[in-house]
């Protein structure tokens, strides 16, 4: 069932600490920490957490704090962020946070960085930022890396960051592929549903890549939802809660907690909601192990990706862990 291209590819997990309807946000954070231990045992390479502010459906608002909890609970898996939204923060503070993490957990910390600024106008105002701050991402990135290299023109030294090597990754949204290439950094690009756009971004990144002290050659991580179950129908049901949350956010302007698949499938939807919902279910890599192996092998051959970052969210934690276990059976059959 496993192919050689899958077997030689790294697989990692990004968990967004999705909240569940009727359950407290703290439970979602504890579920994230528990999941990190489970995927470590299954042989995944990295475990990353995300940054969202003021979003009812996501508990993870402080990724470096959550990363510290994950690193404390695990032993070998790499831990990082997917990502810290750099325009929301002062680069010095971000460097200090990752420096502390690397000092506490040497050789295990990744620094995934994004260029989004707040989810809504209200959140941006609360952060003291506006949309234009994202345009300065390349300069912010250069300043951040300078704190690790000790090259800041301020004469200030970031402690304990200076001299440490925390691998940086750029989340490629929009201009991200070009910025990652020019900075000579590894790139994370999604999503798996828009294959043509994905491949265009990878081609641009590889063609523009300039070696840097951080990376001598391009490194591509493709990200997206992958669901593996005993049947195609079961795998599709795993996707239902997230698809409805996305449809609701597109039609109501707020991203809600996950609700059970059974509840969503019985829900009366407007034509507009139904359209977004069906679109949210389409195009992901989902099915039995054999079906997923075939689709994964295809996208890996097309993209030449070095790594896959799996971003699946599900209401049922048992089914989610089972999906990760079945996926691990494809890239590490002996585990």
Short mmCIF file of C-alpha atoms in Angstrom, two decimals:
data_model
loop_
_atom_site.label_atom_id
_atom_site.label_comp_id
_atom_site.label_asym_id
_atom_site.label_seq_id
_atom_site.Cartn_x
_atom_site.Cartn_y
_atom_site.Cartn_z
CA UNK A 1 0.00 0.00 0.00
CA UNK A 2 2.88 2.35 0.79
CA UNK A 3 5.00 3.61 -2.08
CA UNK A 4 8.67 4.51 -2.07
CA UNK A 5 7.94 8.23 -2.56
CA UNK A 6 5.72 8.21 0.56
CA UNK A 7 8.25 6.20 2.58
CA UNK A 8 11.05 8.71 1.92
CA UNK A 9 8.90 11.78 2.75
CA UNK A 10 8.68 13.34 6.19
CA UNK A 11 5.19 13.70 7.68
CA UNK A 12 4.33 16.28 10.32
CA UNK A 13 1.23 17.63 12.09
CA UNK A 14 -0.18 21.11 12.59
CA UNK A 15 -2.90 21.19 15.23
CA UNK A 16 -4.94 24.40 15.48
CA UNK A 17 -6.48 23.66 18.90
CA UNK A 18 -10.01 23.71 17.47
CA UNK A 19 -12.68 24.12 20.13
CA UNK A 20 -15.74 21.88 20.24
CA UNK A 21 -19.32 23.02 20.74
CA UNK A 22 -20.27 22.94 24.42
CA UNK A 23 -16.71 22.27 25.60
CA UNK A 24 -14.32 24.78 27.28
CA UNK A 25 -11.38 26.24 25.31
CA UNK A 26 -8.90 24.85 27.84
CA UNK A 27 -9.93 21.34 26.83
CA UNK A 28 -8.87 22.06 23.24
CA UNK A 29 -5.41 23.12 24.43
CA UNK A 30 -5.05 19.99 26.58
CA UNK A 31 -6.20 17.91 23.58
CA UNK A 32 -3.42 19.50 21.51
CA UNK A 33 -0.79 18.51 24.06
CA UNK A 34 -2.21 14.98 24.26
CA UNK A 35 -2.22 14.68 20.46
CA UNK A 36 1.46 15.70 20.32
CA UNK A 37 2.37 12.69 22.45
CA UNK A 38 0.28 10.37 20.30
CA UNK A 39 1.74 11.50 16.97
CA UNK A 40 5.26 11.39 18.41
CA UNK A 41 4.73 7.71 19.19
CA UNK A 42 3.49 7.19 15.61
CA UNK A 43 6.72 8.53 14.08
CA UNK A 44 5.72 11.99 12.84
CA UNK A 45 8.63 14.41 12.34
CA UNK A 46 7.24 17.71 13.70
CA UNK A 47 4.28 18.95 15.71
CA UNK A 48 3.30 22.58 15.16
CA UNK A 49 0.69 24.87 16.73
CA UNK A 50 -0.98 27.99 15.35
CA UNK A 51 -1.80 31.61 16.19
CA UNK A 52 -5.35 33.00 16.06
CA UNK A 53 -6.79 35.98 17.92
CA UNK A 54 -10.44 36.53 18.85
CA UNK A 55 -11.68 33.43 16.99
CA UNK A 56 -14.42 31.50 18.88
CA UNK A 57 -13.47 28.21 17.20
CA UNK A 58 -9.75 28.28 18.00
CA UNK A 59 -8.17 28.23 21.47
CA UNK A 60 -4.56 28.65 20.34
CA UNK A 61 -3.80 32.37 20.67
CA UNK A 62 -0.25 32.16 22.08
CA UNK A 63 1.71 29.63 19.97
CA UNK A 64 5.09 29.93 21.68
CA UNK A 65 3.46 29.34 25.08
CA UNK A 66 1.60 26.31 23.75
CA UNK A 67 4.77 25.06 22.02
CA UNK A 68 6.53 25.10 25.40
CA UNK A 69 3.78 22.88 26.84
CA UNK A 70 4.04 20.51 23.87
CA UNK A 71 7.83 20.32 24.07
CA UNK A 72 7.60 19.60 27.80
CA UNK A 73 5.17 16.75 27.18
CA UNK A 74 7.22 15.10 24.41
CA UNK A 75 10.79 13.84 24.07
CA UNK A 76 11.92 13.54 20.45
CA UNK A 77 9.46 15.15 18.02
CA UNK A 78 10.36 18.60 16.70
CA UNK A 79 8.05 21.32 18.01
CA UNK A 80 7.20 24.65 16.46
CA UNK A 81 4.66 27.08 15.10
CA UNK A 82 2.57 27.15 11.96
CA UNK A 83 2.92 29.93 12.49
CA UNK A 84 3.70 32.98 14.54
CA UNK A 85 2.17 35.86 12.56
CA UNK A 86 5.20 38.13 12.46
CA UNK A 87 3.38 41.39 11.56
CA UNK A 88 1.47 41.09 14.87
CA UNK A 89 4.67 41.29 16.95
CA UNK A 90 7.98 43.05 17.44
CA UNK A 91 10.71 40.85 15.89
CA UNK A 92 12.90 41.21 19.01
CA UNK A 93 10.17 39.72 21.22
CA UNK A 94 9.62 36.84 18.77
CA UNK A 95 13.38 36.15 18.70
CA UNK A 96 13.51 36.14 22.50
CA UNK A 97 10.58 33.71 22.75
CA UNK A 98 12.12 31.24 20.32
CA UNK A 99 15.49 31.70 21.95
CA UNK A 100 14.01 30.68 25.27
CA UNK A 101 12.33 27.65 23.68
CA UNK A 102 15.54 26.55 21.96
CA UNK A 103 17.54 27.05 25.17
CA UNK A 104 15.06 24.87 27.07
CA UNK A 105 14.65 22.21 24.36
CA UNK A 106 17.89 22.25 22.32
CA UNK A 107 17.70 20.95 18.78
CA UNK A 108 13.92 20.44 18.78
CA UNK A 109 12.42 23.88 18.03
CA UNK A 110 11.15 25.19 14.67
CA UNK A 111 10.16 28.77 13.91
CA UNK A 112 7.28 28.80 11.41
CA UNK A 113 6.41 32.39 10.46
CA UNK A 114 3.38 33.84 8.68
CA UNK A 115 2.42 37.26 7.35
CA UNK A 116 -1.30 37.47 8.20
CA UNK A 117 -2.52 40.38 10.34
CA UNK A 118 -5.58 39.69 12.48
CA UNK A 119 -8.81 38.00 11.40
CA UNK A 120 -11.08 41.06 11.57
CA UNK A 121 -10.79 44.85 11.74
CA UNK A 122 -11.57 44.64 15.47
CA UNK A 123 -8.76 42.19 16.13
CA UNK A 124 -6.33 44.29 14.12
CA UNK A 125 -7.27 47.38 16.13
CA UNK A 126 -6.82 45.44 19.38
CA UNK A 127 -3.36 44.36 18.23
CA UNK A 128 -2.49 47.90 17.18
CA UNK A 129 -1.96 46.74 13.59
CA UNK A 130 -3.57 47.23 10.20
CA UNK A 131 -3.57 45.29 6.92
CA UNK A 132 -0.63 47.26 5.54
CA UNK A 133 1.68 45.82 8.21
CA UNK A 134 1.75 42.56 6.22
CA UNK A 135 3.53 44.43 3.42
CA UNK A 136 6.60 44.82 5.67
CA UNK A 137 6.93 41.08 6.22
CA UNK A 138 10.22 40.68 4.31
CA UNK A 139 11.85 43.45 6.36
CA UNK A 140 10.42 42.06 9.61
CA UNK A 141 11.77 38.63 8.69
CA UNK A 142 15.23 40.05 8.05
CA UNK A 143 15.18 41.87 11.38
CA UNK A 144 14.09 38.71 13.21
CA UNK A 145 16.88 36.60 11.72
CA UNK A 146 19.33 39.39 12.52
CA UNK A 147 18.63 38.98 16.24
CA UNK A 148 19.84 35.36 16.03
CA UNK A 149 22.88 36.37 13.98
CA UNK A 150 23.83 39.30 16.21
CA UNK A 151 23.65 41.82 13.38
CA UNK A 152 21.08 44.29 14.70
CA UNK A 153 22.16 47.90 13.99
CA UNK A 154 20.65 48.93 17.36
CA UNK A 155 23.59 47.56 19.30
CA UNK A 156 21.11 45.54 21.38
CA UNK A 157 21.68 41.80 21.77
CA UNK A 158 18.80 39.33 22.00
CA UNK A 159 19.21 36.98 24.94
CA UNK A 160 19.37 34.00 24.86
CA UNK A 161 18.70 33.96 21.11
CA UNK A 162 21.94 35.32 19.69
CA UNK A 163 24.10 32.52 18.33
CA UNK A 164 21.33 29.90 18.49
CA UNK A 165 20.09 28.13 15.37
CA UNK A 166 16.29 27.87 15.31
CA UNK A 167 15.24 26.74 11.81
CA UNK A 168 12.92 29.33 10.23
CA UNK A 169 10.10 28.41 7.84
CA UNK A 170 7.96 30.83 5.82
CA UNK A 171 4.24 30.12 5.47
CA UNK A 172 3.68 30.92 1.81
CA UNK A 173 0.42 32.82 1.46
CA UNK A 174 0.28 35.16 -1.55
CA UNK A 175 3.74 36.69 -1.82
CA UNK A 176 5.19 34.21 0.68
CA UNK A 177 6.82 31.95 -1.93
CA UNK A 178 8.84 34.82 -3.38
CA UNK A 179 9.82 36.11 0.07
CA UNK A 180 10.90 32.62 1.23
CA UNK A 181 12.97 32.16 -1.92
CA UNK A 182 14.72 35.52 -1.69
CA UNK A 183 15.47 35.01 2.01
CA UNK A 184 16.77 31.49 1.31
CA UNK A 185 14.40 29.80 3.77
CA UNK A 186 12.33 26.60 3.79
CA UNK A 187 8.72 27.16 2.66
CA UNK A 188 5.38 25.75 3.83
CA UNK A 189 2.70 26.00 1.14
CA UNK A 190 -0.95 24.89 0.92
CA UNK A 191 -3.45 23.84 0.21
CA UNK A 192 -3.71 20.43 -1.37
CA UNK A 193 -7.12 21.23 -2.89
CA UNK A 194 -5.81 23.80 -5.38
CA UNK A 195 -3.15 21.66 -7.01
CA UNK A 196 -2.42 24.01 -9.89
CA UNK A 197 -1.83 27.01 -7.62
CA UNK A 198 0.23 24.86 -5.26
CA UNK A 199 2.54 23.69 -8.04
CA UNK A 200 2.90 27.23 -9.44
CA UNK A 201 3.99 28.50 -6.01
CA UNK A 202 6.53 25.69 -5.65
CA UNK A 203 7.95 26.35 -9.12
CA UNK A 204 8.31 30.06 -8.34
CA UNK A 205 10.01 29.29 -5.03
CA UNK A 206 12.51 26.89 -6.56
CA UNK A 207 13.33 29.15 -9.51
CA UNK A 208 13.91 32.21 -7.29
CA UNK A 209 15.66 30.47 -4.37
CA UNK A 210 18.93 32.05 -3.19
CA UNK A 211 21.06 30.01 -0.75
CA UNK A 212 21.43 31.55 2.70
CA UNK A 213 23.14 30.72 6.01
CA UNK A 214 19.81 29.11 6.98
CA UNK A 215 19.34 26.83 3.95
CA UNK A 216 21.68 25.90 1.11
CA UNK A 217 18.89 24.58 -1.13
CA UNK A 218 15.08 24.79 -1.44
CA UNK A 219 13.00 22.85 1.06
CA UNK A 220 9.29 22.45 0.36
CA UNK A 221 6.63 21.48 2.89
CA UNK A 222 3.13 21.02 1.42
CA UNK A 223 0.24 21.36 3.85
CA UNK A 224 -3.40 20.37 3.87
CA UNK A 225 -6.14 18.13 5.20
CA UNK A 226 -5.66 14.38 4.99
CA UNK A 227 -8.23 11.98 6.46
CA UNK A 228 -7.81 8.20 6.52
CA UNK A 229 -10.51 5.80 7.73
CA UNK A 230 -11.86 2.31 7.17
CA UNK A 231 -14.12 3.54 4.35
CA UNK A 232 -14.42 6.54 2.08
CA UNK A 233 -17.68 7.54 3.81
CA UNK A 234 -16.06 7.48 7.27
CA UNK A 235 -13.16 9.61 6.04
CA UNK A 236 -15.60 12.14 4.56
CA UNK A 237 -17.47 12.33 7.88
CA UNK A 238 -14.22 13.36 9.56
CA UNK A 239 -14.23 16.46 7.35
CA UNK A 240 -17.86 17.47 7.99
CA UNK A 241 -17.40 19.57 11.20
CA UNK A 242 -14.60 21.71 9.74
CA UNK A 243 -16.46 22.12 6.42
CA UNK A 244 -19.51 23.48 8.27
CA UNK A 245 -17.42 25.85 10.40
CA UNK A 246 -15.84 27.23 7.22
CA UNK A 247 -19.24 27.57 5.53
CA UNK A 248 -20.63 29.36 8.59
CA UNK A 249 -17.67 31.75 8.72
CA UNK A 250 -18.10 32.61 5.04
CA UNK A 251 -21.81 33.38 5.50
CA UNK A 252 -21.91 34.85 9.04
CA UNK A 253 -18.47 36.42 9.48
CA UNK A 254 -17.41 34.44 12.55
CA UNK A 255 -15.62 31.09 12.81
CA UNK A 256 -17.48 28.83 15.26
CA UNK A 257 -16.46 25.80 17.35
CA UNK A 258 -16.76 22.38 15.74
CA UNK A 259 -20.09 20.57 16.04
CA UNK A 260 -20.69 16.81 15.61
CA UNK A 261 -20.95 15.49 12.04
CA UNK A 262 -24.38 13.96 12.72
CA UNK A 263 -25.73 17.33 13.83
CA UNK A 264 -24.32 19.08 10.77
CA UNK A 265 -25.63 16.47 8.32
CA UNK A 266 -29.15 16.98 9.71
CA UNK A 267 -28.91 20.77 9.55
CA UNK A 268 -31.13 22.83 7.26
CA UNK A 269 -28.82 25.07 5.20
CA UNK A 270 -29.47 27.99 2.91
CA UNK A 271 -28.37 27.58 -0.69
CA UNK A 272 -25.36 29.81 -0.02
CA UNK A 273 -24.38 27.86 3.12
CA UNK A 274 -24.83 24.56 1.26
CA UNK A 275 -22.58 25.76 -1.55
CA UNK A 276 -19.75 26.73 0.81
CA UNK A 277 -20.25 23.53 2.82
CA UNK A 278 -20.01 21.23 -0.22
CA UNK A 279 -17.01 23.19 -1.44
CA UNK A 280 -15.38 22.73 1.98
CA UNK A 281 -15.75 18.96 1.69
CA UNK A 282 -14.30 18.75 -1.80
CA UNK A 283 -10.73 18.26 -2.94
CA UNK A 284 -9.08 17.05 0.27
CA UNK A 285 -7.07 13.83 0.38
CA UNK A 286 -9.54 11.54 2.14
CA UNK A 287 -10.47 7.88 1.95
CA UNK A 288 -9.16 4.44 2.79
CA UNK A 289 -5.46 3.85 3.24
CA UNK A 290 -5.17 2.57 -0.33
CA UNK A 291 -7.00 5.59 -1.78
CA UNK A 292 -4.96 8.07 0.26
CA UNK A 293 -1.68 6.34 -0.63
CA UNK A 294 -2.48 6.66 -4.33
CA UNK A 295 -3.41 10.35 -4.08
CA UNK A 296 -0.43 11.16 -1.85
CA UNK A 297 2.02 9.45 -4.19
CA UNK A 298 0.60 11.50 -7.07
CA UNK A 299 0.92 14.87 -5.34
CA UNK A 300 4.40 14.05 -4.01
CA UNK A 301 5.62 13.10 -7.47
CA UNK A 302 4.06 16.23 -9.02
CA UNK A 303 5.41 18.61 -6.37
CA UNK A 304 8.71 16.98 -5.40
CA UNK A 305 7.89 18.06 -1.84
CA UNK A 306 10.27 17.16 0.96
CA UNK A 307 7.62 17.02 3.67
CA UNK A 308 3.85 16.93 4.25
CA UNK A 309 2.28 18.98 7.07
CA UNK A 310 -1.12 17.49 7.91
CA UNK A 311 -3.67 20.05 9.17
CA UNK A 312 -6.75 17.90 9.76
CA UNK A 313 -9.30 19.02 12.36
CA UNK A 314 -12.15 16.80 13.57
CA UNK A 315 -14.82 16.86 16.27
CA UNK A 316 -14.17 13.28 17.38
CA UNK A 317 -10.73 12.96 18.95
CA UNK A 318 -10.68 9.15 18.73
CA UNK A 319 -11.42 9.22 15.00
CA UNK A 320 -8.77 11.92 14.47
CA UNK A 321 -6.07 9.89 16.22
CA UNK A 322 -7.14 6.80 14.26
CA UNK A 323 -6.73 8.79 11.03
CA UNK A 324 -3.20 9.81 12.03
CA UNK A 325 -2.45 6.19 12.95
CA UNK A 326 -3.65 4.92 9.57
CA UNK A 327 -1.65 7.60 7.78
CA UNK A 328 1.48 6.66 9.75
CA UNK A 329 0.94 3.11 8.49
CA UNK A 330 1.64 4.44 4.99
CA UNK A 331 4.94 6.22 5.69
CA UNK A 332 6.19 4.09 8.60
CA UNK A 333 4.50 0.68 8.18
CA UNK A 334 6.54 -0.97 10.93
CA UNK A 335 5.37 1.33 13.72
#
